[in-house]
Short mmCIF file of C-alpha atoms in Angstrom, two decimals:
data_model
loop_
_atom_site.label_atom_id
_atom_site.label_comp_id
_atom_site.label_asym_id
_atom_site.label_seq_id
_atom_site.Cartn_x
_atom_site.Cartn_y
_atom_site.Cartn_z
CA MET A 1 -4.25 18.68 54.47
CA MET A 2 -6.21 16.87 51.72
CA CYS A 3 -3.10 14.67 50.91
CA LYS A 4 -3.01 13.66 54.72
CA VAL A 5 -6.74 12.86 54.73
CA LEU A 6 -6.48 10.72 51.58
CA GLU A 7 -3.10 9.24 52.86
CA VAL A 8 -1.25 10.09 49.78
CA SER A 9 1.97 12.12 49.18
CA GLU A 10 1.87 15.58 47.66
CA GLN A 11 4.12 14.29 44.92
CA GLY A 12 1.79 11.42 44.12
CA TYR A 13 -1.27 13.73 44.17
CA TYR A 14 0.19 16.24 41.76
CA GLN A 15 1.48 13.38 39.50
CA TRP A 16 -2.08 12.02 39.40
CA ARG A 17 -3.48 15.47 38.47
CA LYS A 18 -0.86 15.78 35.71
CA ILE A 19 -1.74 12.39 34.28
CA LYS A 20 -5.44 13.32 34.36
CA ARG A 21 -4.69 16.63 32.50
CA ASP A 22 -2.50 14.86 29.97
CA LEU A 23 -5.17 12.24 29.33
CA LYS A 24 -7.83 14.99 28.89
CA ALA A 25 -5.60 16.94 26.49
CA LYS A 26 -4.88 13.73 24.48
CA ARG A 27 -8.61 12.98 24.20
CA LYS A 28 -9.26 16.45 22.99
CA LYS A 29 -6.33 16.32 20.51
CA ASN A 30 -7.71 13.01 19.12
CA LEU A 31 -11.28 14.30 18.86
CA CYS A 32 -10.11 17.47 17.12
CA ALA A 33 -8.19 15.43 14.63
CA LEU A 34 -11.31 13.22 13.89
CA ILE A 35 -13.48 16.37 13.53
CA ARG A 36 -10.92 17.85 11.14
CA ARG A 37 -10.75 14.51 9.13
CA ILE A 38 -14.49 14.36 8.73
CA PHE A 39 -14.76 18.06 7.95
CA TYR A 40 -12.29 17.85 5.04
CA GLU A 41 -13.41 14.46 3.84
CA HIS A 42 -16.71 16.03 3.20
CA LYS A 43 -14.99 19.03 1.55
CA ARG A 44 -16.08 21.57 4.22
CA ARG A 45 -19.77 20.83 3.53
CA TYR A 46 -20.63 19.50 7.04
CA GLY A 47 -21.32 21.63 10.05
CA SER A 48 -21.53 20.47 13.71
CA PRO A 49 -24.93 18.56 13.48
CA ARG A 50 -23.80 16.25 10.68
CA ILE A 51 -20.25 15.86 12.06
CA PHE A 52 -21.72 14.90 15.45
CA ARG A 53 -23.72 12.17 13.82
CA GLU A 54 -20.71 10.94 11.92
CA LEU A 55 -18.92 10.69 15.28
CA LYS A 56 -21.88 8.89 16.73
CA LYS A 57 -21.63 6.30 14.00
CA LEU A 58 -18.10 5.79 14.98
CA LYS A 59 -19.05 5.24 18.63
CA VAL A 60 -17.30 8.41 19.79
CA LYS A 61 -18.88 9.85 22.87
CA CYS A 62 -19.26 13.67 22.84
CA SER A 63 -22.06 16.21 22.61
CA GLU A 64 -23.12 18.23 19.59
CA ASN A 65 -22.33 21.41 21.54
CA ARG A 66 -18.73 20.12 22.16
CA VAL A 67 -18.31 19.42 18.47
CA ALA A 68 -19.54 23.00 17.64
CA TRP A 69 -17.25 24.53 20.27
CA LEU A 70 -14.19 22.64 19.00
CA MET A 71 -14.97 23.56 15.45
CA GLN A 72 -15.31 27.20 16.34
CA GLU A 73 -12.00 26.92 18.23
CA MET A 74 -10.23 25.29 15.22
CA GLY A 75 -11.79 27.83 12.80
CA LEU A 76 -13.74 25.18 10.85
CA HIS A 77 -16.82 26.73 9.21
CA ALA A 78 -19.09 24.88 6.83
CA LYS A 79 -19.68 26.57 3.48
CA GLY A 80 -22.38 29.27 3.76
CA ALA A 81 -25.57 29.56 1.63
CA ARG A 82 -26.53 32.08 -1.01
CA LYS A 83 -29.55 32.78 -3.06
CA PHE A 84 -29.90 31.96 -6.83
CA ARG A 85 -32.30 33.18 -9.40
CA VAL A 86 -35.14 31.22 -11.05
CA THR A 87 -34.10 29.83 -14.42
CA THR A 88 -37.18 28.38 -16.12
CA ASP A 89 -39.06 30.62 -18.61
CA SER A 90 -42.74 30.08 -17.66
CA TRP A 91 -43.83 33.12 -19.74
CA ARG A 92 -43.21 31.01 -22.80
CA SER A 93 -45.38 28.10 -21.60
CA ASN A 94 -48.66 27.19 -23.29
CA LYS A 95 -51.16 28.18 -20.71
CA LYS A 96 -53.59 25.41 -21.84
CA ARG A 97 -51.03 22.79 -20.97
CA ILE A 98 -50.23 23.95 -17.45
CA ALA A 99 -51.22 21.20 -15.06
CA ALA A 100 -52.89 21.67 -11.69
CA ASN A 101 -50.87 21.80 -8.49
CA ILE A 102 -51.78 18.31 -7.36
CA LEU A 103 -48.80 17.93 -5.04
CA ALA A 104 -49.84 21.12 -3.10
CA ARG A 105 -46.72 21.09 -0.86
CA LYS A 106 -47.46 17.55 0.47
CA PHE A 107 -43.78 16.75 0.58
CA ASN A 108 -44.10 13.73 3.00
CA VAL A 109 -44.78 10.56 0.96
CA ARG A 110 -44.84 6.92 2.18
CA GLY A 111 -42.64 5.20 -0.37
CA PRO A 112 -40.31 5.52 -3.34
CA ASN A 113 -41.55 6.20 -6.85
CA GLN A 114 -44.76 7.80 -5.85
CA VAL A 115 -43.69 11.48 -6.47
CA TRP A 116 -40.77 12.89 -8.35
CA CYS A 117 -39.95 16.59 -8.40
CA GLY A 118 -38.10 18.26 -11.26
CA ASP A 119 -36.39 21.63 -11.75
CA ILE A 120 -33.59 23.35 -13.57
CA THR A 121 -30.73 25.62 -12.43
CA TYR A 122 -27.69 27.23 -14.08
CA ILE A 123 -24.00 27.21 -13.26
CA TRP A 124 -21.24 29.43 -14.71
CA THR A 125 -18.01 28.08 -16.11
CA GLY A 126 -15.13 29.77 -17.88
CA GLU A 127 -16.66 28.61 -21.21
CA GLY A 128 -20.14 29.87 -20.42
CA TYR A 129 -23.27 28.76 -18.54
CA MET A 130 -24.44 25.21 -18.27
CA TYR A 131 -27.94 24.18 -17.21
CA LEU A 132 -28.60 21.26 -14.84
CA ALA A 133 -31.99 19.50 -14.86
CA VAL A 134 -32.86 17.04 -12.22
CA PHE A 135 -35.61 14.82 -11.00
CA MET A 136 -35.78 13.91 -7.31
CA ASP A 137 -37.72 11.17 -5.51
CA LEU A 138 -39.63 12.96 -2.87
CA PHE A 139 -39.52 9.99 -0.54
CA SER A 140 -35.84 9.69 -0.15
CA ARG A 141 -34.61 12.98 -1.73
CA LYS A 142 -32.54 10.83 -4.07
CA VAL A 143 -31.68 12.36 -7.48
CA VAL A 144 -33.06 9.66 -9.76
CA GLY A 145 -32.24 11.37 -13.08
CA TRP A 146 -30.22 14.46 -14.19
CA SER A 147 -28.88 16.10 -17.31
CA LEU A 148 -26.34 18.80 -17.94
CA GLY A 149 -26.41 20.89 -21.11
CA ILE A 150 -25.46 24.25 -22.66
CA ARG A 151 -29.04 25.18 -23.73
CA LEU A 152 -32.20 25.57 -21.68
CA THR A 153 -34.43 23.33 -23.93
CA ALA A 154 -37.08 20.61 -23.53
CA SER A 155 -34.54 17.97 -24.59
CA LEU A 156 -32.56 18.78 -21.35
CA VAL A 157 -35.44 17.74 -19.09
CA LEU A 158 -36.47 14.86 -21.42
CA GLN A 159 -32.95 13.37 -21.03
CA ALA A 160 -33.08 13.67 -17.29
CA LEU A 161 -36.60 12.10 -17.05
CA LYS A 162 -35.74 9.30 -19.57
CA GLN A 163 -32.68 8.47 -17.43
CA ALA A 164 -34.80 8.33 -14.24
CA ILE A 165 -37.38 6.06 -15.89
CA LEU A 166 -34.79 3.75 -17.27
CA ILE A 167 -33.08 3.36 -13.82
CA ARG A 168 -36.15 3.30 -11.60
CA ASN A 169 -38.88 1.68 -13.80
CA PRO A 170 -41.64 3.50 -11.97
CA PRO A 171 -45.24 2.24 -11.88
CA PRO A 172 -48.16 3.97 -13.74
CA GLY A 173 -49.54 6.84 -11.78
CA LEU A 174 -46.22 8.30 -10.66
CA LEU A 175 -46.72 12.05 -9.98
CA ILE A 176 -44.20 14.37 -11.69
CA HIS A 177 -44.12 17.85 -10.09
CA THR A 178 -42.38 20.76 -11.76
CA ASP A 179 -42.70 24.47 -12.21
CA ARG A 180 -44.55 25.99 -15.27
CA GLY A 181 -41.50 26.28 -17.43
CA SER A 182 -41.95 25.83 -21.22
CA GLN A 183 -39.71 22.83 -21.06
CA TYR A 184 -42.32 20.97 -19.02
CA THR A 185 -45.21 22.04 -21.26
CA SER A 186 -43.54 21.09 -24.47
CA ASP A 187 -45.05 18.50 -26.82
CA ASP A 188 -42.28 15.96 -26.27
CA PHE A 189 -42.39 16.16 -22.45
CA ILE A 190 -46.17 15.77 -22.36
CA ALA A 191 -45.99 12.88 -24.83
CA LEU A 192 -43.37 11.10 -22.76
CA ALA A 193 -45.51 11.55 -19.64
CA GLU A 194 -48.59 10.22 -21.38
CA ASN A 195 -46.70 7.28 -22.93
CA GLU A 196 -45.36 6.28 -19.45
CA ARG A 197 -48.75 6.94 -17.76
CA LEU A 198 -47.30 9.66 -15.48
CA ILE A 199 -49.42 12.27 -13.88
CA LEU A 200 -48.19 15.85 -14.20
CA SER A 201 -48.47 18.51 -11.38
CA MET A 202 -47.18 22.07 -11.64
CA SER A 203 -46.42 24.81 -9.11
CA ARG A 204 -48.47 27.95 -8.92
CA LYS A 205 -47.13 30.88 -10.89
CA GLY A 206 -44.09 32.46 -9.35
CA ASN A 207 -44.15 30.32 -6.21
CA CYS A 208 -40.85 28.62 -5.72
CA TRP A 209 -42.00 27.20 -2.34
CA ASP A 210 -44.31 24.70 -4.20
CA ASN A 211 -41.09 22.97 -5.32
CA ALA A 212 -39.10 23.67 -2.18
CA VAL A 213 -37.38 20.29 -1.96
CA VAL A 214 -35.50 20.59 -5.32
CA GLU A 215 -34.82 24.31 -4.61
CA SER A 216 -33.16 23.10 -1.33
CA PHE A 217 -31.09 20.54 -3.27
CA PHE A 218 -29.83 23.18 -5.69
CA ALA A 219 -28.97 25.45 -2.73
CA SER A 220 -26.94 22.63 -1.18
CA LEU A 221 -25.17 21.72 -4.42
CA LYS A 222 -24.12 25.39 -5.09
CA ARG A 223 -23.05 25.90 -1.49
CA GLU A 224 -21.17 22.70 -1.10
CA LEU A 225 -19.81 22.17 -4.65
CA ILE A 226 -19.66 25.43 -6.51
CA LYS A 227 -19.15 28.28 -4.06
CA GLY A 228 -15.63 29.58 -4.05
CA GLU A 229 -14.59 27.37 -6.91
CA LYS A 230 -13.26 28.59 -10.27
CA ILE A 231 -14.64 26.17 -12.87
CA HIS A 232 -12.64 26.73 -16.06
CA THR A 233 -14.35 24.29 -18.53
CA ARG A 234 -17.71 22.64 -18.98
CA ARG A 235 -16.04 19.27 -18.95
CA GLU A 236 -14.69 20.08 -15.53
CA LEU A 237 -18.15 20.93 -14.25
CA GLN A 238 -19.61 17.68 -15.69
CA ILE A 239 -17.06 15.70 -13.71
CA MET A 240 -17.82 17.66 -10.64
CA ILE A 241 -21.58 17.06 -10.95
CA VAL A 242 -21.12 13.36 -11.46
CA ASN A 243 -18.93 13.12 -8.40
CA TYR A 244 -21.29 15.18 -6.26
CA ILE A 245 -24.65 13.63 -7.29
CA ASP A 246 -23.85 10.03 -7.99
CA ARG A 247 -20.87 9.40 -5.71
CA TYR A 248 -21.67 11.68 -2.74
CA TYR A 249 -25.12 13.14 -2.39
CA ASN A 250 -27.10 10.11 -3.26
CA THR A 251 -24.82 7.55 -1.49
CA SER A 252 -23.06 9.33 1.44
CA ARG A 253 -24.37 12.72 2.35
CA MET A 254 -26.54 12.87 5.44
CA HIS A 255 -29.90 14.51 5.10
CA SER A 256 -31.48 16.12 8.14
CA SER A 257 -35.05 15.29 6.97
CA LEU A 258 -34.09 11.55 6.58
CA ASP A 259 -33.02 10.96 10.20
CA TYR A 260 -29.50 11.92 9.17
CA LEU A 261 -29.24 9.02 6.58
CA SER A 262 -28.15 9.40 2.97
CA PRO A 263 -30.92 8.87 0.33
CA LEU A 264 -29.45 5.36 -0.48
CA GLU A 265 -29.38 4.33 3.17
CA TYR A 266 -32.96 5.67 3.64
CA GLU A 267 -34.33 3.65 0.72
CA ARG A 268 -32.50 0.47 1.91
CA ARG A 269 -34.01 0.88 5.40
CA ALA A 270 -37.49 1.31 3.99
CA ALA A 271 -37.20 -1.73 1.63
#
């Protein structure tokens, strides 16, 4: 009946429906291939929100819900999170040198080189633990300096801070926020801060939320880079960290709090 009303043959009608189904299937196949490519290019680190925004950059029209549904259908699951212990030894700190919590969880700043946050974490390799110290610009979430070593010492954080100062050349009055670890209350660290006219701020005792931005970075690094990997040597870990921080996190990885831009893109947009 419908064919008579539309003045088309049944054969033509069913052929049109088949073409429509084939076109829909082809679009789905192409979209799935693109989603898989992005997923594995980012080494299984991206879930549907970030993949959706990568597709948006490529002018691909689809909803975030559709991306999530297709990922579920293909069995693509981003690496999950896990908790890690605190590493710094605040019990060894000189109590007279503990700075006030000037930052006080004011994590939104107006420009680069106003506030840097620092912290330390540890990572296991087949040759033993290594410690990673970083300093992050609170404005762009960019890791501006980092150091990897086999001992949890003041020289570890000094190397990271010196690297950041050399690269960024911050103005006097830059706020440096850390926890109360003995590395940050050491003579050498305080002397460097005074020499560069930096202002020190420290978290309250036992309160990791006062430095939540760096804690979040470490969680991302361990989820996206370390989880499920067998790291045999310290040299292998060093190469992995270089590739993750300098060639991926700072330059390419989307950050949800930066309007889904990378730290580098965010700073360029603000310049």
